[in-house]
Short mmCIF file of C-alpha atoms in Angstrom, two decimals:
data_model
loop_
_atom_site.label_atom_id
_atom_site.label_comp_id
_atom_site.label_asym_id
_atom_site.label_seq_id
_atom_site.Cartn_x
_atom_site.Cartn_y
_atom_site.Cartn_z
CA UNK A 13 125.45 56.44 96.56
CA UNK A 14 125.20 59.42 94.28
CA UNK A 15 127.42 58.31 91.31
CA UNK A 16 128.89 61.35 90.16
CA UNK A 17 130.39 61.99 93.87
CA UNK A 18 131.39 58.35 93.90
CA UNK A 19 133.39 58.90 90.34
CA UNK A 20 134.92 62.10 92.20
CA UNK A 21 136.39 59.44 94.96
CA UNK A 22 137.30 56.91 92.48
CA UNK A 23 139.37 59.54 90.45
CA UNK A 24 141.36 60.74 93.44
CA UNK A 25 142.17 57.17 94.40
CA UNK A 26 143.30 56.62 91.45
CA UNK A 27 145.53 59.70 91.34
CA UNK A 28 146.44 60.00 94.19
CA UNK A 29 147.44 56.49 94.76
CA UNK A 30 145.83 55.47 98.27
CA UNK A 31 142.26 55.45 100.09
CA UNK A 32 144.01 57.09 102.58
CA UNK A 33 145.42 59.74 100.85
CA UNK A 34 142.08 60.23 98.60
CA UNK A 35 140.61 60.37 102.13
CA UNK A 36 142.91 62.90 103.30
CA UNK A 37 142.05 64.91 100.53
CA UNK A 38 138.38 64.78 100.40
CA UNK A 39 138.10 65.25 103.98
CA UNK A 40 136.55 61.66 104.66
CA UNK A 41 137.06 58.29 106.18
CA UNK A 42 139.33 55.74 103.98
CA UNK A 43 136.38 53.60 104.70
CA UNK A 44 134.15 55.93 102.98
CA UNK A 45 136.56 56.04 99.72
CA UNK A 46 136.35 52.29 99.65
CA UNK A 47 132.86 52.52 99.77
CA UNK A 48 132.43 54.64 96.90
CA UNK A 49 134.81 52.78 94.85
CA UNK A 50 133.23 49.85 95.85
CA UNK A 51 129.92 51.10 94.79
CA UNK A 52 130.87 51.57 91.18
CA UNK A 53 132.52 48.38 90.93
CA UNK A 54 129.33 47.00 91.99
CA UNK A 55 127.74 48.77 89.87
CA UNK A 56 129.88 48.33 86.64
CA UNK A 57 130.17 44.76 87.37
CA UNK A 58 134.10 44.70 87.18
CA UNK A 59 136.96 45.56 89.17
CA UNK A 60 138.42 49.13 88.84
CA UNK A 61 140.93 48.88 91.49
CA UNK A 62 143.92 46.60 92.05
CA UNK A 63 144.37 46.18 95.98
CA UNK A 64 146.83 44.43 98.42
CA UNK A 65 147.61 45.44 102.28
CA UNK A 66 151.16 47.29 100.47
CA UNK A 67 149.74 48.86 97.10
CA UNK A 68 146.83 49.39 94.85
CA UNK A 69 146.65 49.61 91.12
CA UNK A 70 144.31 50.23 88.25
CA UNK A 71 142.67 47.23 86.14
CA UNK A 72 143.03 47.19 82.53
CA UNK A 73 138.77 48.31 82.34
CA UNK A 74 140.17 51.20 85.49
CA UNK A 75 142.59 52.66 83.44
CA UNK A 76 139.79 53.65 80.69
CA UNK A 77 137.19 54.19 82.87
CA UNK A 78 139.30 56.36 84.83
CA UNK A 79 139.63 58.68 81.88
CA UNK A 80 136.19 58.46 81.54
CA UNK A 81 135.21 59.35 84.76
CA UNK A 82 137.66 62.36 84.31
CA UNK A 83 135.92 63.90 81.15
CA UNK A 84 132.52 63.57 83.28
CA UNK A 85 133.41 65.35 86.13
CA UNK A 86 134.85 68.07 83.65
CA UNK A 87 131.63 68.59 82.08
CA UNK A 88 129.91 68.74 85.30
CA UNK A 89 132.02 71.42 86.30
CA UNK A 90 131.35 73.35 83.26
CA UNK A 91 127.36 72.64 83.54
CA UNK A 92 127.90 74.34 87.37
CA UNK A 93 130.16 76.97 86.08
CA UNK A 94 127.85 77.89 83.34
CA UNK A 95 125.10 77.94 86.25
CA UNK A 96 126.93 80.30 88.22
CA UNK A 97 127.61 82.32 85.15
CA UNK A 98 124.10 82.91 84.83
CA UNK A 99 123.70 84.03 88.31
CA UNK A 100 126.29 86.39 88.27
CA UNK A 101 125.75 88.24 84.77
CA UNK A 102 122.23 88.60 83.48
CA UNK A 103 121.73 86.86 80.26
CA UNK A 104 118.88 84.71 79.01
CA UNK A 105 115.10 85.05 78.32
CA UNK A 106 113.22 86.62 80.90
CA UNK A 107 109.29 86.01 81.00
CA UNK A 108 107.16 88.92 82.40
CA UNK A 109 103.29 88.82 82.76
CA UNK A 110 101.60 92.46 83.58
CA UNK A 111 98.21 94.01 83.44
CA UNK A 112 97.46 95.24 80.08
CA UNK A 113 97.46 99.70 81.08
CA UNK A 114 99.95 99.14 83.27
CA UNK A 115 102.18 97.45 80.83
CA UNK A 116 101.86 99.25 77.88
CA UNK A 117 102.21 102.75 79.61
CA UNK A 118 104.53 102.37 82.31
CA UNK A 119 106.85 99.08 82.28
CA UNK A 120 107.67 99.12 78.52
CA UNK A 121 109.85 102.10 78.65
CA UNK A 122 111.58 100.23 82.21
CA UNK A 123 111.80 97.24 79.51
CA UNK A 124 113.92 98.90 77.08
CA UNK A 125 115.97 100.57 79.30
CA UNK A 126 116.97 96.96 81.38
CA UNK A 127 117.60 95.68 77.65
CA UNK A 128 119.78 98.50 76.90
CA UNK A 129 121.57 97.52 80.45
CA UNK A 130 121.54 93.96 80.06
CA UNK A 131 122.07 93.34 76.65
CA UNK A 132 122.15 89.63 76.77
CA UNK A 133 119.05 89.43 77.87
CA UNK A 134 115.89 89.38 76.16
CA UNK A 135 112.15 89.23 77.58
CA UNK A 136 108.94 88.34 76.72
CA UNK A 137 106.02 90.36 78.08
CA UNK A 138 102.56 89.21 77.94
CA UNK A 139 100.43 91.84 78.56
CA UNK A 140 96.46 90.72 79.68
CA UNK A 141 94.16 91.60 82.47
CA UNK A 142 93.42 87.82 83.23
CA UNK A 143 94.76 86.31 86.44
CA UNK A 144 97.41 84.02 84.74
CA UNK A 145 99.55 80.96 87.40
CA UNK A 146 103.19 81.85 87.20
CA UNK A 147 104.31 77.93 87.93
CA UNK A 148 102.13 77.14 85.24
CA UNK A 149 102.87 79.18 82.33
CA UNK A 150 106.49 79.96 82.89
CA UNK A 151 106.47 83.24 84.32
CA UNK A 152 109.67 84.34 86.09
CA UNK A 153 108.01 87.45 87.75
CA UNK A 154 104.00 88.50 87.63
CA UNK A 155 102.84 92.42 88.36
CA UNK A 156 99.71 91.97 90.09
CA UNK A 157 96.91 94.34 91.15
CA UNK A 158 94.46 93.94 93.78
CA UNK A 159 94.61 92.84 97.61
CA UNK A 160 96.57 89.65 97.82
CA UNK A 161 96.25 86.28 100.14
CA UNK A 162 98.51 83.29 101.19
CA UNK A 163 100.47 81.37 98.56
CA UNK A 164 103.95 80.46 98.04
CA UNK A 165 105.21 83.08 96.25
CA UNK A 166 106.99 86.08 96.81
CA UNK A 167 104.83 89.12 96.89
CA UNK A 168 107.19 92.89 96.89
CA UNK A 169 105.03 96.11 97.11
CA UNK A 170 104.58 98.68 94.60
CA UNK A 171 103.32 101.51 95.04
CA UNK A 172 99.38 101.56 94.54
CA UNK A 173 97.31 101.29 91.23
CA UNK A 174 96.21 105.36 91.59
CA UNK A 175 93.46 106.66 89.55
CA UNK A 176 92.57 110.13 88.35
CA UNK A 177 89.54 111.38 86.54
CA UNK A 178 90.15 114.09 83.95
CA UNK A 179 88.90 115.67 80.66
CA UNK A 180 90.31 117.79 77.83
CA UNK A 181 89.99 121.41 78.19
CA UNK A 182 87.52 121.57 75.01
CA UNK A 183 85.21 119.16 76.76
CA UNK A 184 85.15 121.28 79.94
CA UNK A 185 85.10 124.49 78.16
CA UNK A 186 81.58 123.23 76.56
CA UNK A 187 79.80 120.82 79.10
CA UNK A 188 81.44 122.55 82.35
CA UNK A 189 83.53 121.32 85.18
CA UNK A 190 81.68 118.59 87.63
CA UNK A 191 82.14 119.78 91.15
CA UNK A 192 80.88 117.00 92.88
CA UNK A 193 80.55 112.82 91.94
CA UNK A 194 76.95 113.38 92.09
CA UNK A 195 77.40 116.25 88.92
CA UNK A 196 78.79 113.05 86.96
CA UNK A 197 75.16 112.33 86.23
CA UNK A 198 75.07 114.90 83.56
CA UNK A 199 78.05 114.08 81.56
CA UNK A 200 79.87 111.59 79.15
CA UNK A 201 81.78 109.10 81.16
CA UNK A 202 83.97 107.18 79.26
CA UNK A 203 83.77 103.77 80.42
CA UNK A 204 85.80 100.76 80.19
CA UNK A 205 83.60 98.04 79.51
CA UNK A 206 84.60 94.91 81.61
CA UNK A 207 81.05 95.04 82.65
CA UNK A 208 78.24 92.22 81.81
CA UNK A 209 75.86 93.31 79.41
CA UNK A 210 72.69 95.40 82.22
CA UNK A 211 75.03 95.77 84.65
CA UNK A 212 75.38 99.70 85.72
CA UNK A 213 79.16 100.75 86.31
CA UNK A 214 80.01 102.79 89.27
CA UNK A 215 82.42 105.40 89.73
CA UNK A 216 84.00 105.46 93.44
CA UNK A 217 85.27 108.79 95.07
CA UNK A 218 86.16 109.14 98.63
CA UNK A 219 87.13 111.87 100.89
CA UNK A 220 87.04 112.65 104.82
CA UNK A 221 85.69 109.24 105.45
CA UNK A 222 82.75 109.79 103.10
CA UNK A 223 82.53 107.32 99.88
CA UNK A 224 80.49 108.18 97.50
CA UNK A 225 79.42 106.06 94.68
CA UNK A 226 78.39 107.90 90.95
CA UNK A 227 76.88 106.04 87.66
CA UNK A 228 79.47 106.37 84.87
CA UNK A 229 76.84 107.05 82.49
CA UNK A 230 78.12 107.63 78.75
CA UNK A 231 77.37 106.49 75.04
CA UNK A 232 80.95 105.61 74.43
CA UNK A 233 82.02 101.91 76.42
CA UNK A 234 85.70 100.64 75.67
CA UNK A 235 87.46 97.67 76.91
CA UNK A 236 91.46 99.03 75.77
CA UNK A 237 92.28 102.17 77.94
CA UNK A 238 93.98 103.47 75.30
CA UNK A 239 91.31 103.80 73.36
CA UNK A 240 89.36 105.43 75.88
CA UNK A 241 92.25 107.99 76.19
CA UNK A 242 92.07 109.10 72.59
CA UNK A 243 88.35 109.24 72.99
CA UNK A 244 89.42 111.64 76.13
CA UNK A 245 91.91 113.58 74.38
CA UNK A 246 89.01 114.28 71.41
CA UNK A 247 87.17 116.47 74.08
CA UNK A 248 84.75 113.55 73.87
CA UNK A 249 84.14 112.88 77.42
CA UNK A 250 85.35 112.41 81.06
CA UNK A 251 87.95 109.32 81.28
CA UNK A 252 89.06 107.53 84.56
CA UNK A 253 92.07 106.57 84.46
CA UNK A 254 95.44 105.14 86.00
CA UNK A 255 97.59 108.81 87.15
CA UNK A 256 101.20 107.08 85.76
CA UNK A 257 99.38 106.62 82.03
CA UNK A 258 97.77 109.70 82.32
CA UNK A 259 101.01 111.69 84.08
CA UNK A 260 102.28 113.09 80.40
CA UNK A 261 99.29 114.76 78.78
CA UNK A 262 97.94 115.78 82.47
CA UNK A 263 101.51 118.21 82.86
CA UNK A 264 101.38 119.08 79.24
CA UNK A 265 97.70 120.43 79.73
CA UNK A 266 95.93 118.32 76.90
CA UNK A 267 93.93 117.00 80.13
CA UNK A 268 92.47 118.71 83.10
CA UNK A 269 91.93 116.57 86.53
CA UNK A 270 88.46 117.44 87.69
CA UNK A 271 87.23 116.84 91.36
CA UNK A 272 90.59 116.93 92.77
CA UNK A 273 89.58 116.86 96.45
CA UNK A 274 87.97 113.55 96.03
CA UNK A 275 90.30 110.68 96.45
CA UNK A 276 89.60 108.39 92.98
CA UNK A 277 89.61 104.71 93.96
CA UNK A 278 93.36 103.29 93.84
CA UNK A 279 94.32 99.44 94.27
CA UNK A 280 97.45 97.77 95.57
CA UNK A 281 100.35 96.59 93.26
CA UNK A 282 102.45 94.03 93.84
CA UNK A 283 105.43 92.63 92.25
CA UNK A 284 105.25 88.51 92.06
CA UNK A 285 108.17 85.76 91.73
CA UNK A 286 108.92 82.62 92.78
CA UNK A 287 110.64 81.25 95.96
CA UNK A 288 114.34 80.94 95.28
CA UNK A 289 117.22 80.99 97.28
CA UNK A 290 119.22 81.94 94.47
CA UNK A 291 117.51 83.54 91.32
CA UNK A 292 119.33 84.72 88.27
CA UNK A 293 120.91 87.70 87.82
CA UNK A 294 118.64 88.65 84.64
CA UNK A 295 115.89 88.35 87.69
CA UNK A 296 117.32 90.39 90.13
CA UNK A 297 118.02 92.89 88.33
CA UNK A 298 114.87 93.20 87.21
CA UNK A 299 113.56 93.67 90.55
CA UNK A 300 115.75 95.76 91.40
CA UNK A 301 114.33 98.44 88.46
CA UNK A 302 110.75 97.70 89.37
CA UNK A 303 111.28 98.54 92.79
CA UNK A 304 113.15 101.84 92.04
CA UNK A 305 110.84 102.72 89.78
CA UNK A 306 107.36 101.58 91.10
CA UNK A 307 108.21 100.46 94.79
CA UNK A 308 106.61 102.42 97.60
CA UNK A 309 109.73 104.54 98.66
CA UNK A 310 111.83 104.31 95.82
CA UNK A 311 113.94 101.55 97.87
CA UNK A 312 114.22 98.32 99.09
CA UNK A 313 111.43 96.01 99.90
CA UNK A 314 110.05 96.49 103.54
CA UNK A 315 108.03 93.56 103.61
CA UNK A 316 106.98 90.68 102.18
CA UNK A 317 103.47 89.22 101.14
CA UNK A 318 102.11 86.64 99.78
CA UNK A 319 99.65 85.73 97.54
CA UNK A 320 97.46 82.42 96.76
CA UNK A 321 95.95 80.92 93.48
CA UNK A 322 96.85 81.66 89.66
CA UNK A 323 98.45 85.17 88.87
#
């Protein structure tokens, strides 16, 4: 029998001065209190209880272990308390794992303003492109791009990974505006180089059905999209990159978008946690911003995927 619920019994026999009326107030069989108290005498090797058909009372060893019992179950009570403290206010350290553009453009500034909201809360963001296993590592909730596939966690959409291609207006001014993927050919891509070392990069563009695929040609190769932005910015060449970390200096003019009636390639995002009945309210609220901010509609989740292997 668990031990904890049999100390329960035990203390309410003891207080309340019967099985039966320990019964009554547990909701159980008297047979059932015996049973517990029966149980720890077993398994303390001693009597605890006193007991004749007319009265029971506590042994010498009951009597202590009666107050004993009674600062346990206290501290239980606190432990579960203090758990459904946690649920109900955020507080704690929350670990977040996000793609490395993504999370240095666009969830750091939803970071500081949860931490201004929850200010017992703090998080730790790692920020890589790698595909890093949640259970594994001791992330509480994963952003993930690209098409997901069966696992047991929790997948919510975000709205998808958008890209744009765009230049500064000095660049354009001197080299010209592409009109076409194909006019790529003559001009300085700015690539990021995840590529291996030979292999060509290709830029994808889409529209009315038709996909068209263009070499990203250029002398300049990055692998931090920041980088390639102030390379962009310069008037150094064209940069492809993700609308939301381009959205400020796109509406402030220091970048044009060029081929704007071809559809740059975009990828799904989706926002991973675990399975859990009952998560923590430094969790949900966290969810609860990314999905305001980056869900599909701006509201609640409408359904739910999953995805399989390390995030």
């Amino acid at each position: 029998m668990d031990r904890l619920t049999s100390m329960a019994v035990f203390v309410a026999a003891a207080d309340l001065g019967s099985f039966a009326a320990a019964a009554i107030a547990l909701g159980m069989s008297p047979q059932m209190v015996a049973k517990h108290v029966a149980s720890l005498e077993s398994r303390l090797g001693t009597r605890l209880i006193n007991r004749t058909t007319r009265r029971q009372s506590l042994t010498e060893f009951g009597r202590a272990y009666h107050e004993r019992c009674r600062l346990v179950l206290a501290e239980a009570e606190a432990a579960d308390a203090l758990a459904e403290a946690v649920r109900a206010h955020p507080r704690g350290t929350l670990r977040i794992n996000a793609p490395v553009t993504f999370g240095s453009h666009s969830l750091v500034p939803l970071l500081t303003r949860y931490l201004r909201e929850c200010p017992e809360v703090e998080v730790d963001l790692s920020l890589t492109d790698r595909m890093v296993d949640p259970v594994e590592e001791g992330f509480e909730a994963v952003i993930r791009l690209g098409p997901l596939v069966e696992s047991s966690l929790v997948a919510r959409p975000l709205a998808p990974y958008r890209l744009v291609a765009c230049a500064a207006p000095a660049y354009l001014a001197a080299h010209g505006v592409p009109d076409s993927p194909d006019a790529l050919a003559g001009h300085q891509c700015l690539d990021f180089s995840h590529w291996p070392r030979g292999r060509e990069s290709l830029w994808r563009f889409s529209r009315a059905g038709t996909t068209v695929e263009a070499p990203a040609a250029g002398r300049l190769r990055i692998n931090d999209f920041r980088a390639l932005l102030e390379a962009a910015l310069d008037g150094f060449g064209i940069v492809l990159g993700v609308e939301t970390a381009l959205r400020d200096d796109l509406a402030a003019g220091r970048l044009v978008q060029i081929l704007p009636d071809w559809d740059a390639p975009s990828r799904p995002m989706h926002l991973l946690t675990m399975r859990d009945r009952r998560p923590t309210a430094k969790l949900r609220r966290f969810v609860d911003l990314i999905l305001s901010e980056f869900g599909p509609d701006g509201s609640a989740v409408r359904a739910v995927a999953r995805d399989r292997g390390p995030a």
